[in-house]
Each structure stands twice: as structure tokens, then as C-alpha cells.
PDB file of C-alpha atoms in Angstrom:
ATOM      1  CA  MET Y   1     -10.220  24.605  35.377  1.00  0.00           C
ATOM      2  CA  ALA Y   2      -6.573  24.240  34.121  1.00  0.00           C
ATOM      3  CA  SER Y   3      -5.127  26.731  32.061  1.00  0.00           C
ATOM      4  CA  ARG Y   4      -2.883  26.222  29.307  1.00  0.00           C
ATOM      5  CA  ALA Y   5      -0.073  28.208  29.067  1.00  0.00           C
ATOM      6  CA  PRO Y   6       1.793  28.398  25.707  1.00  0.00           C
ATOM      7  CA  VAL Y   7       4.795  25.486  25.429  1.00  0.00           C
ATOM      8  CA  ARG Y   8       7.867  27.548  26.188  1.00  0.00           C
ATOM      9  CA  GLY Y   9      11.432  26.622  25.417  1.00  0.00           C
ATOM     10  CA  TRP Y  10      13.104  23.293  23.947  1.00  0.00           C
ATOM     11  CA  ILE Y  11      12.402  21.473  27.006  1.00  0.00           C
ATOM     12  CA  GLY Y  12       8.620  22.056  27.177  1.00  0.00           C
ATOM     13  CA  ALA Y  13       8.830  21.046  23.383  1.00  0.00           C
ATOM     14  CA  VAL Y  14      10.048  17.412  24.421  1.00  0.00           C
ATOM     15  CA  LEU Y  15       7.604  17.341  27.520  1.00  0.00           C
ATOM     16  CA  LEU Y  16       4.489  18.285  25.223  1.00  0.00           C
ATOM     17  CA  GLY Y  17       5.760  15.239  22.912  1.00  0.00           C
ATOM     18  CA  MET Y  18       6.317  12.963  25.423  1.00  0.00           C
ATOM     19  CA  ALA Y  19       2.987  13.234  26.272  1.00  0.00           C
ATOM     20  CA  ALA Y  20       1.516  12.468  22.764  1.00  0.00           C
ATOM     21  CA  ALA Y  21       3.217   9.544  22.164  1.00  0.00           C
ATOM     22  CA  ALA Y  22       1.753   8.054  25.020  1.00  0.00           C
ATOM     23  CA  CYS Y  23      -1.077   8.679  24.312  1.00  0.00           C
ATOM     24  CA  ALA Y  24      -1.218   7.399  20.511  1.00  0.00           C
ATOM     25  CA  PRO Y  25      -2.265   4.177  20.086  1.00  0.00           C
ATOM     26  CA  ALA Y  26       1.115   1.600  19.964  1.00  0.00           C
ATOM     27  CA  GLY Y  27       1.642   0.436  16.718  1.00  0.00           C
ATOM     28  CA  PRO Y  28      -0.382   0.697  13.374  1.00  0.00           C
ATOM     29  CA  VAL Y  29      -3.949   1.264  13.418  1.00  0.00           C
ATOM     30  CA  PRO Y  30      -6.361  -1.173  11.534  1.00  0.00           C
ATOM     31  CA  THR Y  31      -8.161   0.438   8.695  1.00  0.00           C
ATOM     32  CA  ALA Y  32     -10.631  -1.630   6.686  1.00  0.00           C
ATOM     33  CA  PRO Y  33     -10.206  -2.494   3.189  1.00  0.00           C
ATOM     34  CA  PRO Y  34     -12.392  -0.275   1.133  1.00  0.00           C
ATOM     35  CA  PRO Y  35     -16.126  -1.395   0.321  1.00  0.00           C
ATOM     36  CA  GLU Y  36     -16.424  -2.769  -3.417  1.00  0.00           C
ATOM     37  CA  GLU Y  37     -19.543  -2.256  -5.129  1.00  0.00           C
ATOM     38  CA  GLY Y  38     -22.432  -3.001  -2.859  1.00  0.00           C
ATOM     39  CA  GLY Y  39     -20.746  -2.124  -0.433  1.00  0.00           C
ATOM     40  CA  ARG Y  40     -18.820  -5.022   0.770  1.00  0.00           C
ATOM     41  CA  ALA Y  41     -15.584  -5.246   1.606  1.00  0.00           C
ATOM     42  CA  GLY Y  42     -12.791  -6.846  -0.861  1.00  0.00           C
ATOM     43  CA  PRO Y  43      -9.183  -7.462  -0.898  1.00  0.00           C
ATOM     44  CA  PRO Y  44      -6.941  -4.266  -1.475  1.00  0.00           C
ATOM     45  CA  PRO Y  45      -5.632  -4.861  -5.434  1.00  0.00           C
ATOM     46  CA  ALA Y  46      -2.564  -6.372  -6.244  1.00  0.00           C
ATOM     47  CA  ALA Y  47       0.886  -4.746  -6.339  1.00  0.00           C
ATOM     48  CA  ALA Y  48       2.020  -3.353  -9.742  1.00  0.00           C
ATOM     49  CA  SER Y  49       5.227  -5.838 -10.795  1.00  0.00           C
ATOM     50  CA  PRO Y  50       8.039  -3.952 -12.152  1.00  0.00           C
ATOM     51  CA  ALA Y  51       7.479  -5.439 -15.655  1.00  0.00           C
ATOM     52  CA  VAL Y  52       4.210  -4.253 -15.183  1.00  0.00           C
ATOM     53  CA  LEU Y  53       5.296  -0.524 -14.804  1.00  0.00           C
ATOM     54  CA  ARG Y  54       7.647  -0.726 -17.467  1.00  0.00           C
ATOM     55  CA  ARG Y  55       4.889  -1.787 -19.311  1.00  0.00           C
ATOM     56  CA  GLU Y  56       2.511   0.742 -18.471  1.00  0.00           C
ATOM     57  CA  ALA Y  57       5.257   3.524 -18.762  1.00  0.00           C
ATOM     58  CA  ALA Y  58       5.947   2.407 -22.292  1.00  0.00           C
ATOM     59  CA  LEU Y  59       2.017   2.448 -23.514  1.00  0.00           C
ATOM     60  CA  ARG Y  60       1.796   6.318 -21.826  1.00  0.00           C
ATOM     61  CA  GLU Y  61       4.570   7.326 -24.146  1.00  0.00           C
ATOM     62  CA  ALA Y  62       4.309   5.314 -27.274  1.00  0.00           C
ATOM     63  CA  LEU Y  63      -0.184   6.565 -26.950  1.00  0.00           C
ATOM     64  CA  ALA Y  64       0.935   9.907 -25.721  1.00  0.00           C
ATOM     65  CA  GLY Y  65      -1.045  12.983 -28.224  1.00  0.00           C
ATOM     66  CA  GLN Y  66      -2.572   9.953 -29.908  1.00  0.00           C
ATOM     67  CA  GLY Y  67      -6.130  11.270 -29.701  1.00  0.00           C
ATOM     68  CA  PRO Y  68      -9.233  10.604 -27.154  1.00  0.00           C
ATOM     69  CA  VAL Y  69      -7.087   7.492 -25.434  1.00  0.00           C
ATOM     70  CA  GLU Y  70      -6.129   7.239 -21.690  1.00  0.00           C
ATOM     71  CA  VAL Y  71      -4.199   4.605 -20.096  1.00  0.00           C
ATOM     72  CA  ARG Y  72      -5.469   3.436 -17.051  1.00  0.00           C
ATOM     73  CA  ARG Y  73      -3.524   1.091 -14.439  1.00  0.00           C
ATOM     74  CA  THR Y  74      -5.496  -0.742 -11.510  1.00  0.00           C
ATOM     75  CA  GLY Y  75      -3.558  -2.803  -9.226  1.00  0.00           C
ATOM     76  CA  ALA Y  76      -1.672  -5.316 -11.668  1.00  0.00           C
ATOM     77  CA  GLU Y  77      -3.572  -4.379 -14.547  1.00  0.00           C
ATOM     78  CA  VAL Y  78      -3.016  -1.897 -16.814  1.00  0.00           C
ATOM     79  CA  GLN Y  79      -6.029  -0.514 -19.822  1.00  0.00           C
ATOM     80  CA  VAL Y  80      -6.142   1.104 -22.909  1.00  0.00           C
ATOM     81  CA  VAL Y  81      -9.509   3.159 -22.751  1.00  0.00           C
ATOM     82  CA  LEU Y  82     -10.880   4.661 -25.807  1.00  0.00           C
ATOM     83  CA  ASP Y  83     -13.792   7.015 -27.011  1.00  0.00           C
ATOM     84  CA  GLY Y  84     -16.221   4.448 -28.105  1.00  0.00           C
ATOM     85  CA  ALA Y  85     -18.132   6.662 -30.645  1.00  0.00           C
ATOM     86  CA  TRP Y  86     -14.432   8.212 -31.687  1.00  0.00           C
ATOM     87  CA  CYS Y  87     -13.264   4.283 -32.424  1.00  0.00           C
ATOM     88  CA  PHE Y  88     -16.580   3.302 -34.567  1.00  0.00           C
ATOM     89  CA  PRO Y  89     -18.605   6.886 -35.761  1.00  0.00           C
ATOM     90  CA  SER Y  90     -20.628   5.380 -37.845  1.00  0.00           C
ATOM     91  CA  ALA Y  91     -23.369   2.400 -36.698  1.00  0.00           C
ATOM     92  CA  GLY Y  92     -21.841  -0.511 -37.386  1.00  0.00           C
ATOM     93  CA  ASP Y  93     -18.638  -2.562 -36.131  1.00  0.00           C
ATOM     94  CA  GLN Y  94     -15.880  -0.521 -38.960  1.00  0.00           C
ATOM     95  CA  VAL Y  95     -13.109   0.498 -36.816  1.00  0.00           C
ATOM     96  CA  ALA Y  96     -12.573   4.245 -37.798  1.00  0.00           C
ATOM     97  CA  PRO Y  97      -9.454   4.520 -39.712  1.00  0.00           C
ATOM     98  CA  GLU Y  98      -7.830   7.536 -37.398  1.00  0.00           C
ATOM     99  CA  VAL Y  99      -7.727   4.546 -34.347  1.00  0.00           C
ATOM    100  CA  TYR Y 100      -5.361   2.378 -37.183  1.00  0.00           C
ATOM    101  CA  GLY Y 101      -2.078   4.345 -35.532  1.00  0.00           C
ATOM    102  CA  ILE Y 102      -2.963   3.931 -31.908  1.00  0.00           C
ATOM    103  CA  LEU Y 103      -3.503   0.118 -32.273  1.00  0.00           C
ATOM    104  CA  ASP Y 104       0.187  -0.133 -34.050  1.00  0.00           C
ATOM    105  CA  ARG Y 105       1.397   1.560 -31.509  1.00  0.00           C
ATOM    106  CA  LEU Y 106      -0.484  -0.432 -28.938  1.00  0.00           C
ATOM    107  CA  ALA Y 107       0.711  -3.703 -30.336  1.00  0.00           C
ATOM    108  CA  GLN Y 108       4.253  -2.519 -30.894  1.00  0.00           C
ATOM    109  CA  VAL Y 109       4.505  -2.354 -26.986  1.00  0.00           C
ATOM    110  CA  LEU Y 110       2.830  -5.598 -26.104  1.00  0.00           C
ATOM    111  CA  LEU Y 111       4.886  -7.438 -28.684  1.00  0.00           C
ATOM    112  CA  GLU Y 112       8.147  -6.150 -26.470  1.00  0.00           C
ATOM    113  CA  THR Y 113       6.835  -8.675 -24.214  1.00  0.00           C
ATOM    114  CA  PRO Y 114       6.490 -12.148 -25.607  1.00  0.00           C
ATOM    115  CA  GLY Y 115       3.119 -13.977 -24.447  1.00  0.00           C
ATOM    116  CA  VAL Y 116       1.588 -10.860 -23.949  1.00  0.00           C
ATOM    117  CA  GLY Y 117      -1.734 -10.910 -24.973  1.00  0.00           C
ATOM    118  CA  ALA Y 118      -5.046  -8.536 -24.851  1.00  0.00           C
ATOM    119  CA  ARG Y 119      -9.288  -8.638 -23.441  1.00  0.00           C
ATOM    120  CA  VAL Y 120     -10.558  -6.197 -25.892  1.00  0.00           C
ATOM    121  CA  GLU Y 121     -13.913  -4.852 -24.048  1.00  0.00           C
ATOM    122  CA  TYR Y 122     -16.170  -2.734 -25.711  1.00  0.00           C
ATOM    123  CA  ARG Y 123     -19.141  -1.128 -23.162  1.00  0.00           C
ATOM    124  CA  ALA Y 124     -22.248   0.868 -24.258  1.00  0.00           C
ATOM    125  CA  GLY Y 125     -25.975   0.984 -23.374  1.00  0.00           C
ATOM    126  CA  PRO Y 126     -28.312  -1.669 -22.342  1.00  0.00           C
ATOM    127  CA  ALA Y 127     -28.017  -5.199 -22.414  1.00  0.00           C
ATOM    128  CA  ALA Y 128     -29.870  -4.908 -25.504  1.00  0.00           C
ATOM    129  CA  ALA Y 129     -26.972  -3.350 -27.340  1.00  0.00           C
ATOM    130  CA  PHE Y 130     -24.476  -6.805 -26.429  1.00  0.00           C
ATOM    131  CA  PRO Y 131     -24.496  -8.361 -30.093  1.00  0.00           C
ATOM    132  CA  ALA Y 132     -23.138  -5.315 -31.445  1.00  0.00           C
ATOM    133  CA  ALA Y 133     -20.867  -4.283 -28.935  1.00  0.00           C
ATOM    134  CA  GLN Y 134     -20.060  -7.735 -29.206  1.00  0.00           C
ATOM    135  CA  ARG Y 135     -19.157  -7.043 -32.962  1.00  0.00           C
ATOM    136  CA  ARG Y 136     -17.241  -3.723 -32.480  1.00  0.00           C
ATOM    137  CA  ALA Y 137     -14.959  -5.846 -29.611  1.00  0.00           C
ATOM    138  CA  GLU Y 138     -14.547  -8.474 -32.103  1.00  0.00           C
ATOM    139  CA  ALA Y 139     -13.430  -5.899 -34.985  1.00  0.00           C
ATOM    140  CA  VAL Y 140     -10.714  -4.445 -32.914  1.00  0.00           C
ATOM    141  CA  LYS Y 141      -9.343  -7.711 -31.920  1.00  0.00           C
ATOM    142  CA  ARG Y 142      -9.155  -8.382 -35.095  1.00  0.00           C
ATOM    143  CA  LEU Y 143      -6.736  -5.408 -35.759  1.00  0.00           C
ATOM    144  CA  LEU Y 144      -4.619  -6.241 -33.153  1.00  0.00           C
ATOM    145  CA  ALA Y 145      -3.692  -9.294 -34.593  1.00  0.00           C
ATOM    146  CA  VAL Y 146      -3.625  -8.313 -37.803  1.00  0.00           C
ATOM    147  CA  ARG Y 147      -0.879  -6.125 -36.324  1.00  0.00           C
ATOM    148  CA  GLY Y 148       1.042  -9.696 -35.028  1.00  0.00           C
ATOM    149  CA  LEU Y 149      -0.307  -9.793 -31.656  1.00  0.00           C
ATOM    150  CA  PRO Y 150      -1.356 -13.841 -31.309  1.00  0.00           C
ATOM    151  CA  ARG Y 151      -5.126 -14.653 -31.691  1.00  0.00           C
ATOM    152  CA  ALA Y 152      -4.634 -17.104 -28.926  1.00  0.00           C
ATOM    153  CA  GLY Y 153      -3.716 -14.105 -26.708  1.00  0.00           C
ATOM    154  CA  LEU Y 154      -6.562 -11.903 -27.711  1.00  0.00           C
ATOM    155  CA  THR Y 155     -10.378 -12.411 -26.680  1.00  0.00           C
ATOM    156  CA  ALA Y 156     -13.315  -9.857 -27.060  1.00  0.00           C
ATOM    157  CA  VAL Y 157     -16.119  -9.011 -25.274  1.00  0.00           C
ATOM    158  CA  GLY Y 158     -19.034  -6.933 -25.556  1.00  0.00           C
ATOM    159  CA  ARG Y 159     -20.513  -5.301 -22.228  1.00  0.00           C
ATOM    160  CA  PRO Y 160     -23.562  -3.493 -21.632  1.00  0.00           C
ATOM    161  CA  GLY Y 161     -22.246   0.284 -19.967  1.00  0.00           C
ATOM    162  CA  GLY Y 162     -25.548   0.682 -18.377  1.00  0.00           C
ATOM    163  CA  ALA Y 163     -28.190   3.799 -19.400  1.00  0.00           C
ATOM    164  CA  GLY Y 164     -26.187   6.932 -20.061  1.00  0.00           C
ATOM    165  CA  ALA Y 165     -22.766   5.068 -20.221  1.00  0.00           C
ATOM    166  CA  ARG Y 166     -20.157   6.837 -22.299  1.00  0.00           C
ATOM    167  CA  PRO Y 167     -18.746   3.985 -25.117  1.00  0.00           C
ATOM    168  CA  GLU Y 168     -15.754   2.991 -24.333  1.00  0.00           C
ATOM    169  CA  VAL Y 169     -13.104   0.415 -26.124  1.00  0.00           C
ATOM    170  CA  VAL Y 170     -11.408  -0.992 -23.160  1.00  0.00           C
ATOM    171  CA  ILE Y 171      -8.238  -3.024 -24.074  1.00  0.00           C
ATOM    172  CA  THR Y 172      -6.889  -5.027 -20.781  1.00  0.00           C
ATOM    173  CA  VAL Y 173      -3.069  -5.885 -21.239  1.00  0.00           C
ATOM    174  CA  VAL Y 174      -2.894 -10.012 -19.909  1.00  0.00           C
ATOM    175  CA  PRO Y 175       0.199 -10.296 -19.066  1.00  0.00           C
ATOM    176  CA  PRO Y 176       1.926 -13.937 -20.348  1.00  0.00           C
ATOM    177  CA  ALA Y 177       1.737 -16.754 -18.078  1.00  0.00           C
ATOM    178  CA  PRO Y 178       4.099 -17.827 -15.481  1.00  0.00           C
ATOM    179  CA  PRO Y 179       6.530 -20.818 -16.509  1.00  0.00           C
ATOM    180  CA  GLY Y 180       4.801 -24.112 -16.262  1.00  0.00           C
ATOM    181  CA  GLU Y 181       1.415 -23.380 -16.837  1.00  0.00           C
TER     182      GLU Y 181
END
């Protein structure tokens, strides 16, 4: 068995580096995309354009310190996530007045880009709660429309959140359609 003597001097370091480089694979090492839910590999998330990054930064700045609100970006999508129990403290579909300021600021940022829209989702509970979730999503959509966002660019969807899931309002920014579409 060969003994391993410590590398001495810069010549030894260079030779050691050359030996390591000779053993390394040529070119980039291929990696598989991360698996999607269910174990299948999916495409990598879309890269965010400079406009999306600016919108994300503007939303973070406008909504900082405004309560239980989070701004997320997944690839090319920017989402504003609100605590559903805070938005709807009672069993009905009346949005709490404390949420109005957040919706005002959100609408101001979105109105800076003509043609931008939003998809409002209310996620909570099992599938049996769908009608209430849909009504709550519609209530948030109406409040965004009152604040000047075009109704044609707004959608509302109630979704089950799964057993034990925390209720949340997810507002996904929908960028304007490219010219000619």
C-alpha cells in the first residue's frame, strides 16, 4: 500500500490539482429535474422576467408590515398569500375590514401595469366546503374590482385545501397577454 505524504510546496499543489482535474468528468454533470408531486419528473420552473421581478419587489415593499401577508414567487408567477381565517373571521363571506388596506395596496401595484390581472383562490377544508370557498374567493375578487382592476382580468376559484390545511387566500398575479393575442 502506498503511503500518503503531505503535498509540499506549490509544485505539489499544482500537480495535485492537475490530477484532480484529470479525474473529473468532462462537461457538466447531468442532473434530473426535481420530481413533481406523485414522483414524476417535471420541467424546471420558468424563469422570471425583469417585469415579474420588479412587480414582486413592488408588492413586497407595498405590503411589508401589513399583517399576515406573504409575497411568493414561483418561477414566473408572483402570489400574495393572506391568512384565510384573518380575512374571513366569521363563518360567512364578508371580508374583514382590516384586509381592505392590503387590497388597496395590492391594486395600486397591479394597476401600474396595464392589462395585468389576478386569479383569486380561497383554499380551505375538504371538498365539501367548496361552495363557501368559492363565495369567499368571489368576495375578494369583487373588492379588487371595486379598487379599479378590470373585471375581465379577474378570476375567482374556491379550492379544497385538504384535511387540516390552514385556510388561505392566494392572489396570483396574471401578467398582461402579449400583443396580438
